[in-house]
Amino acid sequence: MIVLAVMLFPLYWMVNASLLPSTDLIKPTPVWLPIHGTLDGYRNALSSQGRHLLTSVYVALGTVGVTLAVAVPAAFGLAQLGAPLRRSLLFGLLVAQMIPGIVMANAFYVAANELYLLDTPLALILADSTLCVPFAVLILHAFMRGIPAQIREAAQLDGASALRTLWSVILPVSRNAVITAGLFSFLFAWADFLFAVTLTTRDEAAPITVGIYRFIGAHISDWNSVMATGVIASLPVAALLVVAQRYVAAGITSGSVKD
């Protein structure tokens, strides 16, 4: 209960501040309830941040798609098919997680500039995927190693190819692992600021993280609009976590083998 209260307290103040008029926010004594609340902050936030929200949705969903398209077959090959040099490949994925983001951001800027991808969602999708793919492969590999080999062997005895086995047998069993990897990829892409501020030079091409950053600079005295923007940006992530939490917590091999 204490942990839950600590987590909800900042959220309460953010929602409360988003509904209070600016005059109440600068009072020497705190206003605990928005009795004389206003929705002006939300109207201002939606009018100025709507484009940034849509950009973040495109980038986050695109990152999830690219990440899973690469990570699922890679994890299947490493965990179930005995890919050569799999230990070295896994070690390389761990090392890739240790590279500082600022180093990668500089390289991505040069590459995006040469390929004319600056200020495009594709540049952000590719940049975010480079960090999400190794993490997703490690998660999926750990789950797929626990899948009994009898499941894959039974499919092979029935004449299924490796691709058909992955699609029709392994993926349904690994549903919870795939959702977990996709969820973390979405959260990373949604919350990314470093790559976003590096690869976007025009305000209209920026995602919500950069949009909030620049919005604060332009509306430093309009804190109810700033807090309203924060609430709006948090709602998709909160809804996604509520929907996906039972899949993340579920066991990966429960019910996969029948007696």
PDB file of C-alpha atoms in Angstrom:
ATOM      1  CA  MET A   1       0.000   0.000   0.000  1.00  0.00           C
ATOM      2  CA  ILE A   2       2.832   2.373   0.805  1.00  0.00           C
ATOM      3  CA  VAL A   3       4.503   1.683  -2.548  1.00  0.00           C
ATOM      4  CA  LEU A   4       1.209   2.231  -4.365  1.00  0.00           C
ATOM      5  CA  ALA A   5       0.647   5.500  -2.528  1.00  0.00           C
ATOM      6  CA  VAL A   6       4.144   6.717  -3.403  1.00  0.00           C
ATOM      7  CA  MET A   7       3.524   5.902  -7.073  1.00  0.00           C
ATOM      8  CA  LEU A   8       0.090   7.527  -7.222  1.00  0.00           C
ATOM      9  CA  PHE A   9       1.001  10.708  -5.330  1.00  0.00           C
ATOM     10  CA  PRO A  10       2.905  12.367  -8.233  1.00  0.00           C
ATOM     11  CA  LEU A  11       0.125  11.306 -10.615  1.00  0.00           C
ATOM     12  CA  TYR A  12      -2.475  12.908  -8.336  1.00  0.00           C
ATOM     13  CA  TRP A  13      -0.581  16.203  -8.254  1.00  0.00           C
ATOM     14  CA  MET A  14      -0.133  16.161 -12.022  1.00  0.00           C
ATOM     15  CA  VAL A  15      -3.868  15.645 -12.616  1.00  0.00           C
ATOM     16  CA  ASN A  16      -4.734  18.186  -9.923  1.00  0.00           C
ATOM     17  CA  ALA A  17      -2.389  20.810 -11.392  1.00  0.00           C
ATOM     18  CA  SER A  18      -3.741  20.199 -14.893  1.00  0.00           C
ATOM     19  CA  LEU A  19      -7.237  21.193 -13.721  1.00  0.00           C
ATOM     20  CA  LEU A  20      -6.315  24.200 -11.592  1.00  0.00           C
ATOM     21  CA  PRO A  21      -6.211  27.737 -13.006  1.00  0.00           C
ATOM     22  CA  SER A  22      -2.753  29.250 -13.251  1.00  0.00           C
ATOM     23  CA  THR A  23      -3.588  31.668 -10.420  1.00  0.00           C
ATOM     24  CA  ASP A  24      -4.158  28.756  -8.013  1.00  0.00           C
ATOM     25  CA  LEU A  25      -0.865  27.138  -8.954  1.00  0.00           C
ATOM     26  CA  ILE A  26       1.189  30.102  -7.747  1.00  0.00           C
ATOM     27  CA  LYS A  27      -0.543  30.484  -4.401  1.00  0.00           C
ATOM     28  CA  PRO A  28       1.706  30.121  -1.317  1.00  0.00           C
ATOM     29  CA  THR A  29      -0.613  27.428   0.081  1.00  0.00           C
ATOM     30  CA  PRO A  30      -1.360  24.296  -1.978  1.00  0.00           C
ATOM     31  CA  VAL A  31      -4.827  23.716  -3.428  1.00  0.00           C
ATOM     32  CA  TRP A  32      -5.618  20.069  -2.782  1.00  0.00           C
ATOM     33  CA  LEU A  33      -8.777  19.766  -4.882  1.00  0.00           C
ATOM     34  CA  PRO A  34      -9.640  21.496  -8.171  1.00  0.00           C
ATOM     35  CA  ILE A  35     -12.980  22.833  -6.904  1.00  0.00           C
ATOM     36  CA  HIS A  36     -12.836  25.731  -9.345  1.00  0.00           C
ATOM     37  CA  GLY A  37     -11.155  23.646 -12.011  1.00  0.00           C
ATOM     38  CA  THR A  38     -10.855  24.427 -15.687  1.00  0.00           C
ATOM     39  CA  LEU A  39     -10.269  22.410 -18.845  1.00  0.00           C
ATOM     40  CA  ASP A  40      -8.443  25.216 -20.611  1.00  0.00           C
ATOM     41  CA  GLY A  41      -5.131  23.416 -20.097  1.00  0.00           C
ATOM     42  CA  TYR A  42      -6.420  20.307 -21.874  1.00  0.00           C
ATOM     43  CA  ARG A  43      -7.849  22.328 -24.760  1.00  0.00           C
ATOM     44  CA  ASN A  44      -4.532  24.127 -25.153  1.00  0.00           C
ATOM     45  CA  ALA A  45      -2.570  20.883 -24.883  1.00  0.00           C
ATOM     46  CA  LEU A  46      -4.674  19.050 -27.480  1.00  0.00           C
ATOM     47  CA  SER A  47      -4.535  21.918 -29.935  1.00  0.00           C
ATOM     48  CA  SER A  48      -0.756  22.222 -29.722  1.00  0.00           C
ATOM     49  CA  GLN A  49       0.306  18.628 -29.014  1.00  0.00           C
ATOM     50  CA  GLY A  50      -2.107  16.579 -31.129  1.00  0.00           C
ATOM     51  CA  ARG A  51       0.358  16.199 -34.010  1.00  0.00           C
ATOM     52  CA  HIS A  52       3.124  15.155 -31.606  1.00  0.00           C
ATOM     53  CA  LEU A  53       0.879  12.498 -30.060  1.00  0.00           C
ATOM     54  CA  LEU A  54       0.095  11.002 -33.465  1.00  0.00           C
ATOM     55  CA  THR A  55       3.794  10.974 -34.337  1.00  0.00           C
ATOM     56  CA  SER A  56       4.570   9.117 -31.111  1.00  0.00           C
ATOM     57  CA  VAL A  57       1.864   6.559 -31.882  1.00  0.00           C
ATOM     58  CA  TYR A  58       3.293   5.955 -35.372  1.00  0.00           C
ATOM     59  CA  VAL A  59       6.838   5.652 -34.062  1.00  0.00           C
ATOM     60  CA  ALA A  60       5.939   3.382 -31.135  1.00  0.00           C
ATOM     61  CA  LEU A  61       3.805   1.002 -33.218  1.00  0.00           C
ATOM     62  CA  GLY A  62       6.383   0.956 -36.001  1.00  0.00           C
ATOM     63  CA  THR A  63       9.130   0.168 -33.504  1.00  0.00           C
ATOM     64  CA  VAL A  64       7.092  -2.716 -32.091  1.00  0.00           C
ATOM     65  CA  GLY A  65       6.513  -4.099 -35.583  1.00  0.00           C
ATOM     66  CA  VAL A  66      10.168  -3.919 -36.644  1.00  0.00           C
ATOM     67  CA  THR A  67      11.393  -5.239 -33.297  1.00  0.00           C
ATOM     68  CA  LEU A  68       9.148  -8.300 -33.272  1.00  0.00           C
ATOM     69  CA  ALA A  69       9.723  -9.024 -36.968  1.00  0.00           C
ATOM     70  CA  VAL A  70      13.465  -9.275 -36.286  1.00  0.00           C
ATOM     71  CA  ALA A  71      13.555 -10.559 -32.698  1.00  0.00           C
ATOM     72  CA  VAL A  72      11.061 -13.433 -32.938  1.00  0.00           C
ATOM     73  CA  PRO A  73      12.864 -15.398 -35.702  1.00  0.00           C
ATOM     74  CA  ALA A  74      16.248 -14.568 -34.154  1.00  0.00           C
ATOM     75  CA  ALA A  75      15.212 -15.818 -30.717  1.00  0.00           C
ATOM     76  CA  PHE A  76      13.646 -18.948 -32.251  1.00  0.00           C
ATOM     77  CA  GLY A  77      16.843 -19.793 -34.097  1.00  0.00           C
ATOM     78  CA  LEU A  78      19.014 -19.219 -31.040  1.00  0.00           C
ATOM     79  CA  ALA A  79      16.775 -21.076 -28.592  1.00  0.00           C
ATOM     80  CA  GLN A  80      15.288 -23.934 -30.595  1.00  0.00           C
ATOM     81  CA  LEU A  81      17.298 -24.543 -33.749  1.00  0.00           C
ATOM     82  CA  GLY A  82      20.797 -24.573 -32.273  1.00  0.00           C
ATOM     83  CA  ALA A  83      22.136 -21.707 -34.375  1.00  0.00           C
ATOM     84  CA  PRO A  84      25.939 -21.743 -34.708  1.00  0.00           C
ATOM     85  CA  LEU A  85      27.897 -19.375 -32.481  1.00  0.00           C
ATOM     86  CA  ARG A  86      24.749 -18.685 -30.471  1.00  0.00           C
ATOM     87  CA  ARG A  87      26.722 -18.022 -27.298  1.00  0.00           C
ATOM     88  CA  SER A  88      28.823 -15.421 -29.098  1.00  0.00           C
ATOM     89  CA  LEU A  89      25.698 -13.861 -30.603  1.00  0.00           C
ATOM     90  CA  LEU A  90      24.000 -13.632 -27.213  1.00  0.00           C
ATOM     91  CA  PHE A  91      27.128 -12.100 -25.729  1.00  0.00           C
ATOM     92  CA  GLY A  92      27.184  -9.582 -28.564  1.00  0.00           C
ATOM     93  CA  LEU A  93      23.570  -8.638 -27.815  1.00  0.00           C
ATOM     94  CA  LEU A  94      24.477  -8.053 -24.181  1.00  0.00           C
ATOM     95  CA  VAL A  95      27.401  -5.865 -25.204  1.00  0.00           C
ATOM     96  CA  ALA A  96      25.114  -3.890 -27.537  1.00  0.00           C
ATOM     97  CA  GLN A  97      22.979  -2.971 -24.519  1.00  0.00           C
ATOM     98  CA  MET A  98      26.007  -1.322 -22.922  1.00  0.00           C
ATOM     99  CA  ILE A  99      26.725   1.170 -25.726  1.00  0.00           C
ATOM    100  CA  PRO A 100      25.867   4.715 -24.550  1.00  0.00           C
ATOM    101  CA  GLY A 101      22.854   6.149 -26.297  1.00  0.00           C
ATOM    102  CA  ILE A 102      24.558   9.462 -27.031  1.00  0.00           C
ATOM    103  CA  VAL A 103      27.212   7.659 -29.065  1.00  0.00           C
ATOM    104  CA  MET A 104      24.550   5.914 -31.131  1.00  0.00           C
ATOM    105  CA  ALA A 105      22.539   9.134 -31.502  1.00  0.00           C
ATOM    106  CA  ASN A 106      25.444  10.920 -33.172  1.00  0.00           C
ATOM    107  CA  ALA A 107      25.903   8.034 -35.603  1.00  0.00           C
ATOM    108  CA  PHE A 108      22.177   7.906 -36.339  1.00  0.00           C
ATOM    109  CA  TYR A 109      22.147  11.620 -37.118  1.00  0.00           C
ATOM    110  CA  VAL A 110      24.918  11.226 -39.686  1.00  0.00           C
ATOM    111  CA  ALA A 111      23.222   8.193 -41.259  1.00  0.00           C
ATOM    112  CA  ALA A 112      19.776   9.821 -41.329  1.00  0.00           C
ATOM    113  CA  ASN A 113      21.207  12.980 -42.848  1.00  0.00           C
ATOM    114  CA  GLU A 114      22.973  11.019 -45.595  1.00  0.00           C
ATOM    115  CA  LEU A 115      19.796   9.021 -46.341  1.00  0.00           C
ATOM    116  CA  TYR A 116      17.519  12.095 -46.196  1.00  0.00           C
ATOM    117  CA  LEU A 117      15.546  10.599 -43.311  1.00  0.00           C
ATOM    118  CA  LEU A 118      15.815  13.481 -40.859  1.00  0.00           C
ATOM    119  CA  ASP A 119      12.450  14.655 -39.527  1.00  0.00           C
ATOM    120  CA  THR A 120      10.716  11.419 -40.569  1.00  0.00           C
ATOM    121  CA  PRO A 121       9.071   8.758 -38.375  1.00  0.00           C
ATOM    122  CA  LEU A 122      11.109   6.097 -40.190  1.00  0.00           C
ATOM    123  CA  ALA A 123      14.359   7.483 -38.796  1.00  0.00           C
ATOM    124  CA  LEU A 124      12.983   7.304 -35.251  1.00  0.00           C
ATOM    125  CA  ILE A 125      11.600   3.799 -35.802  1.00  0.00           C
ATOM    126  CA  LEU A 126      14.944   2.472 -37.024  1.00  0.00           C
ATOM    127  CA  ALA A 127      16.862   4.227 -34.239  1.00  0.00           C
ATOM    128  CA  ASP A 128      14.569   2.959 -31.482  1.00  0.00           C
ATOM    129  CA  SER A 129      14.566  -0.551 -32.942  1.00  0.00           C
ATOM    130  CA  THR A 130      18.344  -0.819 -32.668  1.00  0.00           C
ATOM    131  CA  LEU A 131      18.002  -0.743 -28.890  1.00  0.00           C
ATOM    132  CA  CYS A 132      14.741  -2.662 -28.675  1.00  0.00           C
ATOM    133  CA  VAL A 133      15.762  -5.614 -30.854  1.00  0.00           C
ATOM    134  CA  PRO A 134      18.655  -6.898 -28.657  1.00  0.00           C
ATOM    135  CA  PHE A 135      16.529  -6.552 -25.533  1.00  0.00           C
ATOM    136  CA  ALA A 136      13.583  -8.339 -27.173  1.00  0.00           C
ATOM    137  CA  VAL A 137      15.798 -11.159 -28.451  1.00  0.00           C
ATOM    138  CA  LEU A 138      17.164 -11.759 -24.958  1.00  0.00           C
ATOM    139  CA  ILE A 139      13.667 -11.836 -23.449  1.00  0.00           C
ATOM    140  CA  LEU A 140      12.234 -14.132 -26.135  1.00  0.00           C
ATOM    141  CA  HIS A 141      15.288 -16.382 -26.076  1.00  0.00           C
ATOM    142  CA  ALA A 142      14.922 -16.902 -22.329  1.00  0.00           C
ATOM    143  CA  PHE A 143      11.242 -17.829 -22.755  1.00  0.00           C
ATOM    144  CA  MET A 144      11.695 -20.037 -25.834  1.00  0.00           C
ATOM    145  CA  ARG A 145      14.440 -22.041 -24.181  1.00  0.00           C
ATOM    146  CA  GLY A 146      11.811 -23.203 -21.693  1.00  0.00           C
ATOM    147  CA  ILE A 147       9.485 -24.545 -24.379  1.00  0.00           C
ATOM    148  CA  PRO A 148       9.745 -28.360 -24.409  1.00  0.00           C
ATOM    149  CA  ALA A 149      11.509 -29.687 -27.477  1.00  0.00           C
ATOM    150  CA  GLN A 150       8.724 -32.265 -27.919  1.00  0.00           C
ATOM    151  CA  ILE A 151       6.429 -29.527 -29.232  1.00  0.00           C
ATOM    152  CA  ARG A 152       8.786 -28.561 -32.039  1.00  0.00           C
ATOM    153  CA  GLU A 153       9.671 -32.180 -32.798  1.00  0.00           C
ATOM    154  CA  ALA A 154       6.005 -33.153 -33.068  1.00  0.00           C
ATOM    155  CA  ALA A 155       5.445 -30.407 -35.614  1.00  0.00           C
ATOM    156  CA  GLN A 156       8.488 -31.509 -37.608  1.00  0.00           C
ATOM    157  CA  LEU A 157       7.240 -35.114 -37.635  1.00  0.00           C
ATOM    158  CA  ASP A 158       3.993 -33.830 -39.138  1.00  0.00           C
ATOM    159  CA  GLY A 159       5.996 -32.273 -41.973  1.00  0.00           C
ATOM    160  CA  ALA A 160       6.011 -28.646 -40.826  1.00  0.00           C
ATOM    161  CA  SER A 161       8.914 -26.505 -41.949  1.00  0.00           C
ATOM    162  CA  ALA A 162      10.873 -24.339 -39.520  1.00  0.00           C
ATOM    163  CA  LEU A 163       8.889 -21.252 -40.567  1.00  0.00           C
ATOM    164  CA  ARG A 164       5.552 -23.074 -40.221  1.00  0.00           C
ATOM    165  CA  THR A 165       6.628 -24.423 -36.833  1.00  0.00           C
ATOM    166  CA  LEU A 166       7.480 -20.933 -35.667  1.00  0.00           C
ATOM    167  CA  TRP A 167       4.222 -19.422 -36.917  1.00  0.00           C
ATOM    168  CA  SER A 168       1.751 -22.168 -35.974  1.00  0.00           C
ATOM    169  CA  VAL A 169       3.358 -23.760 -32.915  1.00  0.00           C
ATOM    170  CA  ILE A 170       5.995 -21.636 -31.204  1.00  0.00           C
ATOM    171  CA  LEU A 171       4.304 -18.240 -31.505  1.00  0.00           C
ATOM    172  CA  PRO A 172       0.993 -19.327 -29.888  1.00  0.00           C
ATOM    173  CA  VAL A 173       2.905 -20.896 -27.010  1.00  0.00           C
ATOM    174  CA  SER A 174       5.125 -17.804 -26.723  1.00  0.00           C
ATOM    175  CA  ARG A 175       2.239 -15.324 -26.784  1.00  0.00           C
ATOM    176  CA  ASN A 176       3.007 -13.931 -23.343  1.00  0.00           C
ATOM    177  CA  ALA A 177       6.705 -13.501 -24.152  1.00  0.00           C
ATOM    178  CA  VAL A 178       5.916 -11.754 -27.438  1.00  0.00           C
ATOM    179  CA  ILE A 179       3.493  -9.392 -25.678  1.00  0.00           C
ATOM    180  CA  THR A 180       6.132  -8.668 -23.044  1.00  0.00           C
ATOM    181  CA  ALA A 181       8.774  -7.851 -25.656  1.00  0.00           C
ATOM    182  CA  GLY A 182       6.314  -5.743 -27.630  1.00  0.00           C
ATOM    183  CA  LEU A 183       5.201  -3.891 -24.517  1.00  0.00           C
ATOM    184  CA  PHE A 184       8.730  -2.919 -23.499  1.00  0.00           C
ATOM    185  CA  SER A 185       9.509  -1.883 -27.077  1.00  0.00           C
ATOM    186  CA  PHE A 186       6.418   0.337 -27.152  1.00  0.00           C
ATOM    187  CA  LEU A 187       7.284   1.905 -23.799  1.00  0.00           C
ATOM    188  CA  PHE A 188      10.862   2.635 -24.844  1.00  0.00           C
ATOM    189  CA  ALA A 189       9.846   4.182 -28.162  1.00  0.00           C
ATOM    190  CA  TRP A 190       7.083   6.213 -26.504  1.00  0.00           C
ATOM    191  CA  ALA A 191       9.399   7.585 -23.809  1.00  0.00           C
ATOM    192  CA  ASP A 192      12.481   8.088 -25.996  1.00  0.00           C
ATOM    193  CA  PHE A 193      13.854  11.608 -25.905  1.00  0.00           C
ATOM    194  CA  LEU A 194      17.522  11.348 -26.901  1.00  0.00           C
ATOM    195  CA  PHE A 195      17.006   9.919 -30.391  1.00  0.00           C
ATOM    196  CA  ALA A 196      13.898  12.050 -30.905  1.00  0.00           C
ATOM    197  CA  VAL A 197      15.584  15.362 -30.146  1.00  0.00           C
ATOM    198  CA  THR A 198      18.621  14.357 -32.232  1.00  0.00           C
ATOM    199  CA  LEU A 199      16.762  13.231 -35.360  1.00  0.00           C
ATOM    200  CA  THR A 200      14.067  15.926 -35.486  1.00  0.00           C
ATOM    201  CA  THR A 201      14.965  19.481 -36.413  1.00  0.00           C
ATOM    202  CA  ARG A 202      11.433  20.682 -37.234  1.00  0.00           C
ATOM    203  CA  ASP A 203       8.844  21.037 -34.485  1.00  0.00           C
ATOM    204  CA  GLU A 204       6.021  19.477 -36.507  1.00  0.00           C
ATOM    205  CA  ALA A 205       8.030  16.258 -36.946  1.00  0.00           C
ATOM    206  CA  ALA A 206       8.803  15.779 -33.236  1.00  0.00           C
ATOM    207  CA  PRO A 207       7.145  13.128 -31.016  1.00  0.00           C
ATOM    208  CA  ILE A 208       5.399  13.929 -27.754  1.00  0.00           C
ATOM    209  CA  THR A 209       8.541  13.811 -25.578  1.00  0.00           C
ATOM    210  CA  VAL A 210      10.209  16.564 -27.581  1.00  0.00           C
ATOM    211  CA  GLY A 211       6.877  18.341 -27.939  1.00  0.00           C
ATOM    212  CA  ILE A 212       6.474  18.567 -24.158  1.00  0.00           C
ATOM    213  CA  TYR A 213      10.068  19.755 -23.791  1.00  0.00           C
ATOM    214  CA  ARG A 214       9.562  22.581 -26.261  1.00  0.00           C
ATOM    215  CA  PHE A 215       6.062  23.294 -24.954  1.00  0.00           C
ATOM    216  CA  ILE A 216       7.439  23.914 -21.465  1.00  0.00           C
ATOM    217  CA  GLY A 217       9.975  26.334 -22.848  1.00  0.00           C
ATOM    218  CA  ALA A 218       7.258  28.284 -24.632  1.00  0.00           C
ATOM    219  CA  HIS A 219       4.659  28.161 -21.833  1.00  0.00           C
ATOM    220  CA  ILE A 220       6.747  28.310 -18.673  1.00  0.00           C
ATOM    221  CA  SER A 221       4.042  30.341 -16.884  1.00  0.00           C
ATOM    222  CA  ASP A 222       1.133  28.174 -18.112  1.00  0.00           C
ATOM    223  CA  TRP A 223       1.667  25.176 -15.858  1.00  0.00           C
ATOM    224  CA  ASN A 224      -1.858  23.798 -16.063  1.00  0.00           C
ATOM    225  CA  SER A 225      -1.369  23.326 -19.817  1.00  0.00           C
ATOM    226  CA  VAL A 226       2.018  21.701 -19.200  1.00  0.00           C
ATOM    227  CA  MET A 227       0.540  19.299 -16.666  1.00  0.00           C
ATOM    228  CA  ALA A 228      -2.413  18.584 -18.953  1.00  0.00           C
ATOM    229  CA  THR A 229       0.042  17.640 -21.690  1.00  0.00           C
ATOM    230  CA  GLY A 230       1.764  15.262 -19.274  1.00  0.00           C
ATOM    231  CA  VAL A 231      -1.536  13.629 -18.343  1.00  0.00           C
ATOM    232  CA  ILE A 232      -2.536  13.182 -21.993  1.00  0.00           C
ATOM    233  CA  ALA A 233       0.862  11.682 -22.833  1.00  0.00           C
ATOM    234  CA  SER A 234       0.588   9.244 -19.909  1.00  0.00           C
ATOM    235  CA  LEU A 235      -2.888   7.917 -20.723  1.00  0.00           C
ATOM    236  CA  PRO A 236      -1.948   5.585 -23.645  1.00  0.00           C
ATOM    237  CA  VAL A 237       0.894   4.036 -21.667  1.00  0.00           C
ATOM    238  CA  ALA A 238      -1.256   3.585 -18.548  1.00  0.00           C
ATOM    239  CA  ALA A 239      -4.043   1.958 -20.572  1.00  0.00           C
ATOM    240  CA  LEU A 240      -1.576  -0.350 -22.308  1.00  0.00           C
ATOM    241  CA  LEU A 241      -0.042  -1.443 -19.004  1.00  0.00           C
ATOM    242  CA  VAL A 242      -3.461  -2.216 -17.521  1.00  0.00           C
ATOM    243  CA  VAL A 243      -4.485  -4.294 -20.543  1.00  0.00           C
ATOM    244  CA  ALA A 244      -1.189  -6.168 -20.947  1.00  0.00           C
ATOM    245  CA  GLN A 245      -0.202  -6.805 -17.336  1.00  0.00           C
ATOM    246  CA  ARG A 246      -1.900 -10.205 -17.099  1.00  0.00           C
ATOM    247  CA  TYR A 247      -0.105 -11.418 -20.220  1.00  0.00           C
ATOM    248  CA  VAL A 248       3.243 -10.218 -18.920  1.00  0.00           C
ATOM    249  CA  ALA A 249       2.725 -11.967 -15.598  1.00  0.00           C
ATOM    250  CA  ALA A 250       1.409 -15.228 -17.088  1.00  0.00           C
ATOM    251  CA  GLY A 251       3.604 -18.334 -17.345  1.00  0.00           C
ATOM    252  CA  ILE A 252       5.032 -19.054 -20.778  1.00  0.00           C
ATOM    253  CA  THR A 253       4.709 -22.845 -20.896  1.00  0.00           C
ATOM    254  CA  SER A 254       1.548 -23.374 -18.833  1.00  0.00           C
ATOM    255  CA  GLY A 255      -0.668 -25.803 -20.654  1.00  0.00           C
ATOM    256  CA  SER A 256       1.692 -26.234 -23.595  1.00  0.00           C
ATOM    257  CA  VAL A 257       2.251 -29.963 -22.983  1.00  0.00           C
ATOM    258  CA  LYS A 258      -0.645 -32.349 -22.445  1.00  0.00           C
ATOM    259  CA  ASP A 259      -0.308 -35.637 -20.679  1.00  0.00           C
TER     260      ASP A 259
END
